[in-house]
Coordinates of C-alpha atoms in Angstrom, one line a residue:
M843 CA 144.2 -30.8 107.9
K844 CA 146.3 -30.9 104.8
M845 CA 145.7 -29.0 101.5
F846 CA 145.9 -29.7 97.7
N847 CA 147.0 -26.6 95.9
N848 CA 145.8 -24.5 98.8
I849 CA 142.4 -26.0 99.1
P850 CA 141.1 -28.7 101.5
L851 CA 140.0 -32.1 100.4
S852 CA 137.0 -33.9 102.1
V853 CA 135.3 -37.3 101.8
L854 CA 131.7 -38.2 100.7
D855 CA 130.7 -41.7 101.9
L856 CA 127.6 -43.4 100.6
A857 CA 128.2 -46.4 103.0
P858 CA 128.3 -48.8 100.0
V859 CA 126.9 -52.3 100.5
T860 CA 128.8 -54.7 98.4
E861 CA 127.6 -57.7 96.6
G862 CA 128.0 -60.5 99.2
G863 CA 128.2 -58.0 102.0
T864 CA 125.8 -56.5 104.5
P865 CA 125.0 -53.1 106.0
E866 CA 126.7 -54.1 109.2
Q867 CA 130.0 -54.6 107.3
S868 CA 129.3 -51.4 105.4
F869 CA 129.2 -49.4 108.7
K870 CA 132.4 -51.1 109.9
N871 CA 134.1 -50.1 106.7
S872 CA 132.8 -46.5 107.1
V873 CA 134.4 -46.3 110.6
S874 CA 137.6 -47.7 109.2
L875 CA 137.7 -45.2 106.3
A876 CA 136.8 -42.2 108.5
Q877 CA 139.6 -43.0 110.9
H878 CA 141.9 -43.6 108.0
V879 CA 141.3 -40.3 106.2
E880 CA 141.2 -38.3 109.4
N881 CA 144.8 -39.5 110.0
L882 CA 145.7 -38.6 106.4
G883 CA 144.6 -35.0 106.8
F884 CA 141.2 -34.8 105.1
H885 CA 139.0 -32.0 106.2
R886 CA 135.5 -33.3 106.6
Y887 CA 133.5 -36.6 106.2
W888 CA 130.0 -36.4 104.8
L889 CA 127.3 -39.1 104.5
A890 CA 124.4 -38.9 102.1
E891 CA 120.7 -39.7 102.5
H892 CA 119.4 -42.3 100.0
H893 CA 116.4 -44.7 100.3
N894 CA 115.3 -47.9 98.7
M895 CA 118.9 -48.4 97.3
P896 CA 120.3 -52.0 98.0
G897 CA 123.8 -50.6 97.6
I898 CA 123.7 -47.6 99.9
A899 CA 123.3 -48.0 103.7
S900 CA 123.4 -44.4 104.9
S901 CA 119.5 -43.9 104.8
A902 CA 119.4 -43.0 108.6
T903 CA 121.9 -40.2 108.0
S904 CA 122.0 -38.5 111.4
V905 CA 122.4 -41.9 113.1
I906 CA 125.5 -42.9 111.0
I907 CA 126.9 -39.3 111.4
G908 CA 126.8 -39.8 115.1
H909 CA 128.4 -43.2 114.8
I910 CA 131.3 -41.7 112.7
A911 CA 131.7 -38.6 114.9
G912 CA 132.1 -40.9 117.9
A913 CA 134.7 -43.0 116.2
T914 CA 136.9 -40.0 115.2
K915 CA 138.6 -37.2 117.0
H916 CA 138.7 -33.9 115.2
M917 CA 137.5 -34.2 111.6
R918 CA 134.2 -32.4 110.7
V919 CA 131.3 -34.8 110.1
G920 CA 128.0 -34.1 108.4
S921 CA 125.3 -34.7 105.8
G922 CA 125.9 -34.5 102.2
G923 CA 123.0 -34.3 102.5
V924 CA 119.8 -34.6 104.4
M925 CA 117.0 -34.4 102.0
L926 CA 114.9 -31.9 103.8
P927 CA 111.5 -32.4 102.2
N928 CA 111.5 -36.0 103.5
H929 CA 111.5 -34.7 107.1
A930 CA 109.7 -32.6 109.6
T931 CA 112.0 -29.6 109.9
L932 CA 111.9 -29.6 113.7
V933 CA 113.1 -33.2 113.8
I934 CA 116.2 -32.3 111.8
A935 CA 116.9 -29.3 114.0
E936 CA 116.7 -31.5 117.1
Q937 CA 118.8 -34.3 115.5
F938 CA 121.6 -32.0 114.5
G939 CA 121.3 -30.0 117.7
T940 CA 121.9 -33.3 119.5
L941 CA 124.8 -34.1 117.3
E942 CA 126.4 -30.7 117.8
T943 CA 125.8 -30.9 121.5
L944 CA 127.6 -34.3 121.6
Y945 CA 130.4 -33.3 119.2
P946 CA 130.8 -29.5 119.5
G947 CA 132.3 -27.6 116.6
R948 CA 132.4 -30.7 114.4
I949 CA 129.0 -31.0 112.7
D950 CA 127.9 -29.9 109.3
L951 CA 124.3 -29.9 108.0
G952 CA 124.1 -30.1 104.3
L953 CA 120.6 -29.9 102.9
G954 CA 119.2 -31.2 99.6
R955 CA 115.7 -30.8 98.1
A956 CA 115.4 -34.0 96.1
P957 CA 113.8 -37.0 97.6
G958 CA 116.9 -39.2 97.3
S959 CA 114.6 -42.0 96.1
D960 CA 111.9 -43.0 93.7
Q961 CA 108.3 -41.7 93.8
A962 CA 107.0 -44.7 95.7
T963 CA 109.5 -44.3 98.4
A964 CA 108.9 -40.6 98.6
Y965 CA 105.3 -41.5 99.4
A966 CA 106.4 -43.9 102.1
L967 CA 108.7 -41.4 103.6
R968 CA 106.3 -38.5 103.8
R969 CA 102.9 -40.3 104.2
T970 CA 101.5 -37.2 102.6
L971 CA 102.5 -35.0 99.7
N972 CA 101.4 -31.7 101.3
M973 CA 105.3 -30.9 101.6
R974 CA 106.7 -30.5 98.1
V975 CA 110.3 -29.9 97.0
E976 CA 109.1 -26.5 95.9
D977 CA 108.6 -25.6 99.5
F978 CA 112.3 -26.2 100.2
P979 CA 113.2 -22.5 100.7
L980 CA 110.4 -22.2 103.4
Q981 CA 111.8 -25.3 105.1
V982 CA 115.3 -23.8 105.1
D983 CA 113.9 -20.6 106.6
E984 CA 112.1 -22.6 109.3
L985 CA 115.1 -24.7 110.1
Q986 CA 117.2 -21.5 110.5
S987 CA 114.6 -20.0 112.9
Y988 CA 114.8 -23.1 115.1
F989 CA 118.6 -22.6 115.5
E990 CA 118.2 -18.9 115.9
G991 CA 115.5 -19.2 118.6
T992 CA 112.9 -17.1 116.7
A993 CA 110.5 -19.9 116.0
R994 CA 107.4 -20.3 118.2
V995 CA 108.4 -23.9 119.0
H996 CA 111.8 -24.5 120.6
A997 CA 114.3 -27.1 119.3
V998 CA 116.0 -28.6 122.4
P999 CA 118.8 -29.3 121.8
G1000 CA 119.4 -27.1 118.8
E1001 CA 118.3 -23.6 119.7
G1002 CA 121.2 -21.2 119.9
L1003 CA 123.8 -23.6 118.4
N1004 CA 126.0 -22.5 115.5
I1005 CA 125.6 -25.4 113.1
P1006 CA 126.9 -24.6 109.5
I1007 CA 124.1 -25.0 107.0
W1008 CA 125.1 -25.9 103.5
L1009 CA 122.8 -26.1 100.5
L1010 CA 123.5 -28.9 98.0
G1011 CA 122.4 -29.1 94.4
S1012 CA 122.7 -30.8 91.0
S1013 CA 121.2 -27.9 89.0
G1014 CA 120.7 -24.1 89.4
F1015 CA 117.9 -24.0 91.9
S1016 CA 120.1 -24.5 95.1
A1017 CA 122.9 -22.4 93.6
R1018 CA 120.5 -19.4 93.4
L1019 CA 119.0 -20.1 96.9
A1020 CA 122.5 -20.4 98.5
A1021 CA 123.5 -17.1 96.9
E1022 CA 120.4 -15.4 98.1
K1023 CA 120.8 -16.6 101.7
G1024 CA 124.5 -16.2 101.9
L1025 CA 125.2 -19.9 102.6
P1026 CA 128.0 -22.2 101.5
F1027 CA 127.2 -24.3 98.4
S1028 CA 128.1 -27.8 97.5
F1029 CA 127.5 -28.9 93.9
A1030 CA 127.1 -32.6 92.8
S1031 CA 129.5 -32.4 89.9
H1032 CA 130.4 -36.0 90.6
F1033 CA 127.2 -37.0 88.8
S1034 CA 126.0 -33.8 87.2
P1035 CA 129.2 -32.4 85.6
D1036 CA 127.6 -30.5 82.7
Y1037 CA 125.8 -28.1 85.1
T1038 CA 128.9 -27.3 87.2
I1039 CA 130.0 -24.2 85.7
P1040 CA 126.6 -22.6 85.2
A1041 CA 125.7 -23.4 88.8
L1042 CA 129.0 -21.9 90.1
N1043 CA 128.5 -18.8 88.0
S1044 CA 124.9 -18.4 89.3
Y1045 CA 126.1 -18.8 92.9
R1046 CA 129.0 -16.5 92.8
G1047 CA 127.4 -13.9 90.6
N1048 CA 124.3 -13.5 92.9
F1049 CA 125.9 -14.1 96.3
T1050 CA 124.7 -11.9 99.1
P1051 CA 126.9 -11.7 102.3
S1052 CA 125.3 -13.0 105.4
A1053 CA 126.0 -13.6 109.1
A1054 CA 127.0 -17.0 108.1
L1055 CA 129.4 -16.2 105.2
E1056 CA 131.1 -13.0 104.0
K1057 CA 131.9 -14.4 100.5
P1058 CA 131.0 -17.4 98.3
Y1059 CA 132.3 -20.7 99.3
A1060 CA 131.8 -23.6 96.8
M1061 CA 132.7 -27.3 97.4
L1062 CA 132.5 -29.6 94.4
G1063 CA 131.9 -33.4 94.3
V1064 CA 134.6 -35.3 92.5
N1065 CA 134.7 -39.1 91.8
I1066 CA 138.2 -40.4 92.2
I1067 CA 139.4 -44.0 91.8
A1068 CA 143.1 -44.0 92.4
A1069 CA 145.5 -47.0 92.2
D1070 CA 149.1 -47.5 91.8
T1071 CA 148.7 -47.7 88.0
D1072 CA 146.2 -46.4 85.5
E1073 CA 145.4 -49.9 84.4
E1074 CA 144.5 -51.1 87.9
A1075 CA 142.4 -47.9 88.5
R1076 CA 140.4 -48.5 85.3
Y1077 CA 139.7 -52.1 86.4
I1078 CA 138.6 -51.0 89.9
A1079 CA 136.4 -48.2 88.4
T1080 CA 134.2 -50.8 86.7
S1081 CA 132.3 -51.2 89.9
Q1082 CA 131.1 -47.7 89.9
Q1083 CA 130.3 -47.9 86.2
Q1084 CA 128.1 -50.9 86.9
Q1085 CA 126.4 -49.1 89.7
F1086 CA 125.5 -46.2 87.5
L1087 CA 124.3 -48.6 84.8
S1088 CA 122.0 -50.4 87.2
I1089 CA 120.5 -47.1 88.3
R1090 CA 119.9 -46.1 84.7
R1091 CA 118.2 -49.4 84.1
G1092 CA 116.0 -48.8 87.1
E1093 CA 117.3 -51.8 88.9
P1094 CA 119.7 -50.5 91.6
T1095 CA 121.9 -53.2 93.0
K1096 CA 124.6 -53.7 95.6
L1097 CA 128.1 -52.5 94.6
K1098 CA 129.4 -55.2 92.2
P1099 CA 133.0 -56.4 92.1
P1100 CA 135.2 -55.1 89.2
I1101 CA 135.1 -56.9 85.9
K1102 CA 137.8 -57.1 83.2
N1103 CA 135.7 -55.9 80.2
I1104 CA 132.9 -53.4 81.0
N1105 CA 131.7 -53.4 77.4
D1106 CA 130.4 -56.9 77.9
V1107 CA 127.6 -55.6 80.1
W1108 CA 126.3 -52.4 78.5
S1109 CA 124.9 -51.3 75.1
E1110 CA 126.5 -48.4 73.2
M1111 CA 123.6 -46.1 74.3
E1112 CA 123.9 -47.2 78.0
K1113 CA 127.7 -46.6 77.7
A1114 CA 127.2 -43.0 76.4
A1115 CA 124.6 -42.3 79.2
V1116 CA 126.9 -43.6 82.0
E1117 CA 129.9 -41.7 80.6
Q1118 CA 128.0 -38.5 80.3
S1119 CA 127.5 -38.7 84.1
L1120 CA 131.0 -40.0 84.8
N1121 CA 132.9 -37.9 82.4
S1122 CA 136.6 -37.1 82.8
R1123 CA 136.1 -33.6 84.1
S1124 CA 134.8 -34.6 87.5
T1125 CA 135.5 -38.5 87.5
I1126 CA 139.2 -39.0 87.7
V1127 CA 140.5 -42.6 87.4
G1128 CA 144.2 -43.5 87.3
G1129 CA 147.5 -43.7 89.0
P1130 CA 149.0 -40.8 91.2
E1131 CA 150.1 -38.7 88.2
T1132 CA 146.8 -39.0 86.4
V1133 CA 144.9 -38.1 89.5
K1134 CA 147.1 -35.1 90.2
R1135 CA 146.6 -33.8 86.6
G1136 CA 142.9 -34.3 86.8
L1137 CA 142.5 -32.5 90.1
E1138 CA 144.7 -29.6 88.9
Q1139 CA 142.7 -29.3 85.7
F1140 CA 139.3 -29.4 87.5
L1141 CA 140.5 -26.8 90.0
K1142 CA 141.8 -24.5 87.3
E1143 CA 138.5 -24.8 85.5
T1144 CA 136.2 -24.2 88.5
Q1145 CA 138.3 -22.3 91.1
A1146 CA 136.6 -24.5 93.7
D1147 CA 137.1 -23.6 97.4
E1148 CA 137.1 -27.3 98.4
F1149 CA 136.7 -30.7 96.8
I1150 CA 134.7 -33.6 98.4
I1151 CA 135.7 -36.9 97.0
N1152 CA 133.5 -40.0 96.4
S1153 CA 135.2 -43.3 95.8
Q1154 CA 132.8 -46.1 95.0
I1155 CA 135.3 -49.0 95.3
Y1156 CA 134.3 -52.7 95.9
N1157 CA 137.3 -53.8 97.8
H1158 CA 137.7 -52.0 101.1
N1159 CA 141.5 -52.2 101.1
D1160 CA 141.5 -50.8 97.5
R1161 CA 139.3 -47.9 98.8
L1162 CA 141.8 -47.2 101.7
R1163 CA 144.6 -47.3 99.2
S1164 CA 142.9 -44.8 96.9
Y1165 CA 142.6 -42.2 99.6
E1166 CA 146.2 -42.8 100.6
I1167 CA 147.2 -42.0 97.1
I1168 CA 145.1 -38.8 97.1
A1169 CA 146.6 -37.8 100.4
Q1170 CA 150.1 -38.1 99.1
L1171 CA 149.3 -35.3 96.6
M1172 CA 148.4 -32.9 99.5
D1173 CA 150.9 -30.4 101.0

């Protein structure tokens, strides 16, 4: 593992399905990227649960985690995150118990409380709405009891295993819960930048030490599109801008190729909305020096313990190159 200004850098992969591509190719690209960033010195590799999204293939999150862990050697692999209200808690304990048994000391379990989907998909996932996102703290307690061996039902494998549990959030709820339970916290500043500082203050100000963690540990999501020049990076970044635009329109699509003029495809109101989510604090686009300055500024502002980097890039070779450039900034 290498460091950037004394903190580790990690990778968030949404297993993007590109326009003209397939989930099969997406998974091959994820293996290629994971092996690449492991060799470059990145710390962990997380995959995110999303559903009913044509451009995201990581819906069966635990399955693809196992695939990536099996294709790498030492890098930590985990969920960023599993949306716990979508699942029976025992099943998650068994799945991640299985992963930890197969790849000991390498598995992270990041948990979110959002559905990771639209309301219709939430119905399809749960079949019933008896489990609500408001019940998330009880689910986390239940999950911990399976690993600790204090539940009436035994998670086999799972019971007795030390699998780090992280809480993920894009608002203040999970920050407060992570502080109360003494767990590491990962904030989705890569799409919710305006809430980053309030969430960090809540987490750090209310943190209670636990058996899992003695002091607060906060990892922040950052979008980085790095290229050899600022101009090239801005061009490549139009794929991510189009993806956010399609989500805002309620018409999610596969990841589109970059375009020369993004202003041709959005209105002024849409531009403002997308740029609010992808603002320059936690979305860094440019050549090596621009990326270095952006990361240093965000670290100074947040005092993060770790950054996890998302790079929604259409061309796989451009994506590999982006992480190479980031790696060159590490010690």
